[in-house]
JSON list of C-alpha atoms in Angstrom, two decimals:
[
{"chain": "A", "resi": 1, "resn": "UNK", "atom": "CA", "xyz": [61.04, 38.56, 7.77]},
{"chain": "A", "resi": 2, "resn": "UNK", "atom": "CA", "xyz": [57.71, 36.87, 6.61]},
{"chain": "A", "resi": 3, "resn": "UNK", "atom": "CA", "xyz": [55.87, 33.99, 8.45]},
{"chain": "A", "resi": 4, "resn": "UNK", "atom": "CA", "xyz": [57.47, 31.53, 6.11]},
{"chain": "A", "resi": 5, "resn": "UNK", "atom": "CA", "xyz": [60.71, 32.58, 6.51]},
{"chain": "A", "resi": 6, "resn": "UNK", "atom": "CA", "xyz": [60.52, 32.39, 10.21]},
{"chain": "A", "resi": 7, "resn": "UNK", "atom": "CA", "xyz": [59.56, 28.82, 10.08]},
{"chain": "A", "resi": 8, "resn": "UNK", "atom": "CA", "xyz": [62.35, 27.71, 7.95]},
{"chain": "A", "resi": 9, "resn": "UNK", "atom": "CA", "xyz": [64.60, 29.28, 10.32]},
{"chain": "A", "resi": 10, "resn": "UNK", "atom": "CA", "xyz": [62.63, 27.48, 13.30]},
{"chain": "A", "resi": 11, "resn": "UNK", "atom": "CA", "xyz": [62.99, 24.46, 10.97]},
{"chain": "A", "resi": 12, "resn": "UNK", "atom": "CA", "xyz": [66.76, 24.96, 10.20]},
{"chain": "A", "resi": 13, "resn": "UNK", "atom": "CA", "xyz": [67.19, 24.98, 13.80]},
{"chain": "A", "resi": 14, "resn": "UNK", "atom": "CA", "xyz": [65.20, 22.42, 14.81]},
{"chain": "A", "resi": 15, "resn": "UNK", "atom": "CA", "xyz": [67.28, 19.79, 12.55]},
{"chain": "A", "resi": 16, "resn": "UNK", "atom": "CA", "xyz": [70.28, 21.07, 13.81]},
{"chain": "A", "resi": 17, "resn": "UNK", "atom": "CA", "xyz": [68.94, 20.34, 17.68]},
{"chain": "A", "resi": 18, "resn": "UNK", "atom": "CA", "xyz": [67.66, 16.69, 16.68]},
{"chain": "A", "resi": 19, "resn": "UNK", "atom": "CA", "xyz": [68.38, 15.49, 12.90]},
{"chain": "A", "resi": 20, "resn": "UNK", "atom": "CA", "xyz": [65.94, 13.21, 13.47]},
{"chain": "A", "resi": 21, "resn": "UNK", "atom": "CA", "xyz": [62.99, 15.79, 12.80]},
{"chain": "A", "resi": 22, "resn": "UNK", "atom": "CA", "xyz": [63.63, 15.63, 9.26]},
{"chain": "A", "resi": 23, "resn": "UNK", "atom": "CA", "xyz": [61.81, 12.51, 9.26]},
{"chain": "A", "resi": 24, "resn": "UNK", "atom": "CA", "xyz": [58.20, 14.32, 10.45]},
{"chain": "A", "resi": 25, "resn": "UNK", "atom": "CA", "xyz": [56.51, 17.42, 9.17]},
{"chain": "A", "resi": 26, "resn": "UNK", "atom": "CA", "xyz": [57.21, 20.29, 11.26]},
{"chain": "A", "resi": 27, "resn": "UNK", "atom": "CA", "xyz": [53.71, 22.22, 11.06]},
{"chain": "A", "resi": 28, "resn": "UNK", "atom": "CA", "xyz": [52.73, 25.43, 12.93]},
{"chain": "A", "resi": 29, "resn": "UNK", "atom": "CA", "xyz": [50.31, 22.86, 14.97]},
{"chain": "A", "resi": 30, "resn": "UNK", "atom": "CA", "xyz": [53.44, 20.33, 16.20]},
{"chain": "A", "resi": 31, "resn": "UNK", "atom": "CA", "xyz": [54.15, 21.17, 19.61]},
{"chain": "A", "resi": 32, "resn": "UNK", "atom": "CA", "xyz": [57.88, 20.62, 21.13]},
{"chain": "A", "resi": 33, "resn": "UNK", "atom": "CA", "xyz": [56.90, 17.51, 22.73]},
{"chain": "A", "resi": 34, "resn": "UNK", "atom": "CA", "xyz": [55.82, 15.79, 19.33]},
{"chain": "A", "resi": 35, "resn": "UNK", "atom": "CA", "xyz": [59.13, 16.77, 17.50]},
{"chain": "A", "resi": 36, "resn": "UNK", "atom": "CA", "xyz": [61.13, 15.14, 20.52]},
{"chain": "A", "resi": 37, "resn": "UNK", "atom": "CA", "xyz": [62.53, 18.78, 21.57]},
{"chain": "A", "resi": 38, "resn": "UNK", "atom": "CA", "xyz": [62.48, 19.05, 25.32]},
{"chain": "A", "resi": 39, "resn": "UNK", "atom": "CA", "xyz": [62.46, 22.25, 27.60]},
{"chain": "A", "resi": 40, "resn": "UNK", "atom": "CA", "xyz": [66.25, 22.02, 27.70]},
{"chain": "A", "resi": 41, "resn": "UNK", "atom": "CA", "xyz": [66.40, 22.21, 23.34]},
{"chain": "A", "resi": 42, "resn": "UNK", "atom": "CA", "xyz": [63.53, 24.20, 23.25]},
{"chain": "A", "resi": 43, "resn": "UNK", "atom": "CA", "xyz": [66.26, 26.70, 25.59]},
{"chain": "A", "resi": 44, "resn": "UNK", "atom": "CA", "xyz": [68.90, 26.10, 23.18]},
{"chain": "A", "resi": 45, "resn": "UNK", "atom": "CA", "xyz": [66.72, 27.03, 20.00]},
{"chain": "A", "resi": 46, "resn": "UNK", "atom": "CA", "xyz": [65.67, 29.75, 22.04]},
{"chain": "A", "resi": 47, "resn": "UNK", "atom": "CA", "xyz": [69.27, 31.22, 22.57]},
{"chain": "A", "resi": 48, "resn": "UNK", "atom": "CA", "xyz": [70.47, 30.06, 19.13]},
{"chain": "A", "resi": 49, "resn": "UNK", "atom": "CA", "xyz": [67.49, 32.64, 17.37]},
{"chain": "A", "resi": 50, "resn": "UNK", "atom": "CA", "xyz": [69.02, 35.60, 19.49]},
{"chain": "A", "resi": 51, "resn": "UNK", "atom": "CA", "xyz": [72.53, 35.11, 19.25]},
{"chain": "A", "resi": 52, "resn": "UNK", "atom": "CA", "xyz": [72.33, 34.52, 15.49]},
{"chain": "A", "resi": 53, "resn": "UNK", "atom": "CA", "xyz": [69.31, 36.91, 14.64]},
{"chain": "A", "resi": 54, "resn": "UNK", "atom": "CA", "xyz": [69.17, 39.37, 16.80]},
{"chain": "A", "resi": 55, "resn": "UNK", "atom": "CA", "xyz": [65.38, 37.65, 18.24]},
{"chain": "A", "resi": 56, "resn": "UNK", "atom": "CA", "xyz": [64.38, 38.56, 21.60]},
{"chain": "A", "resi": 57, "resn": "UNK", "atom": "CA", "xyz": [61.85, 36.88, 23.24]},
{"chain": "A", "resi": 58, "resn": "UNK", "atom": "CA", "xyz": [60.47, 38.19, 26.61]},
{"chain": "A", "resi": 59, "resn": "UNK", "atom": "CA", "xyz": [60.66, 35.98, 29.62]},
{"chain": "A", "resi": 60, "resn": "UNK", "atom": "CA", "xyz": [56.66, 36.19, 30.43]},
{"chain": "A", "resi": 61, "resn": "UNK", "atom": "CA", "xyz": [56.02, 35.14, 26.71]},
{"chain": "A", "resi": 62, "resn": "UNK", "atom": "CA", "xyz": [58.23, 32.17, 27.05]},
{"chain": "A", "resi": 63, "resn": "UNK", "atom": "CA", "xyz": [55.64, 29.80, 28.91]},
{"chain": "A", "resi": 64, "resn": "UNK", "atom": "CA", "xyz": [52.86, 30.58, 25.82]},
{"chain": "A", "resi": 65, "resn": "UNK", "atom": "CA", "xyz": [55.37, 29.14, 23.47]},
{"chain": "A", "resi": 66, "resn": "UNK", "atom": "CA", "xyz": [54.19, 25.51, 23.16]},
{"chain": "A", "resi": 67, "resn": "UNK", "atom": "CA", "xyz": [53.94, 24.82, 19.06]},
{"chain": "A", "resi": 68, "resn": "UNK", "atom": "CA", "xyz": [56.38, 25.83, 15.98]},
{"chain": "A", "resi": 69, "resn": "UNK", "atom": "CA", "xyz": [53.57, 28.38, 15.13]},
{"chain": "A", "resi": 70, "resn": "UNK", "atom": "CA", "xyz": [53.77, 30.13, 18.62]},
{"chain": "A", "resi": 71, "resn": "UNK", "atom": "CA", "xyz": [57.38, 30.20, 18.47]},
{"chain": "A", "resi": 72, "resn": "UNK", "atom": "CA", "xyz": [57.01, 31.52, 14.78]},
{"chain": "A", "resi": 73, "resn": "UNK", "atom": "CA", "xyz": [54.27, 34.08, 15.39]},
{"chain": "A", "resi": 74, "resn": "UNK", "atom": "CA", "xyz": [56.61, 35.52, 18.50]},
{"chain": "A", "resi": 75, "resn": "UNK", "atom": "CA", "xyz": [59.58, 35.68, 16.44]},
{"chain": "A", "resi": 76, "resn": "UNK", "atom": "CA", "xyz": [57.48, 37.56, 13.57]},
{"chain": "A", "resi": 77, "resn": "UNK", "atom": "CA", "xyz": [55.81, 39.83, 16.49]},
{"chain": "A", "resi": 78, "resn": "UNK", "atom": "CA", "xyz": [59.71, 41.02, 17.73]},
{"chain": "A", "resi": 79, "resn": "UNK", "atom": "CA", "xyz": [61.08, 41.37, 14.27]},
{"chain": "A", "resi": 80, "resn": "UNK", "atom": "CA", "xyz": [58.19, 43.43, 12.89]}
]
């Protein structure tokens, strides 16, 4: 799966946690915070990208994930 396509899925997800992200640009610089997803969503994105793609992310890489691109760039790293 390429960059890209990773961040359409992050997208995809995102809307689904909060519709109201449609209405900003979701860049690989917007943190959480900015797009109105909390540590509790951020949990449930989290889950939703394993159970429905198989994406793992390790527990000590979690903290590190604070923007769409370091959620994207981690899911890219465990699918490569």
């Amino acid at each position: 799966m390429t960059e890209e396509e990773i961040h359409r899925l992050v997208r995809h997800h995102l809307v689904s946690l909060d519709p109201l992200t449609t209405e900003v640009p979701i860049r690989n610089d917007s943190t959480f915070g900015d797009l109105g997803i909390d540590s509790m969503s951020l949990v449930d994105l989290l889950f939703a990208l394993e159970r429905e793609h198989g994406v793992e992310i390790p527990d000590e890489d979690l903290e590190d994930i604070t923007t769409v691109g370091d959620l994207v760039r981690q899911v890219s790293r465990t699918t490569a």
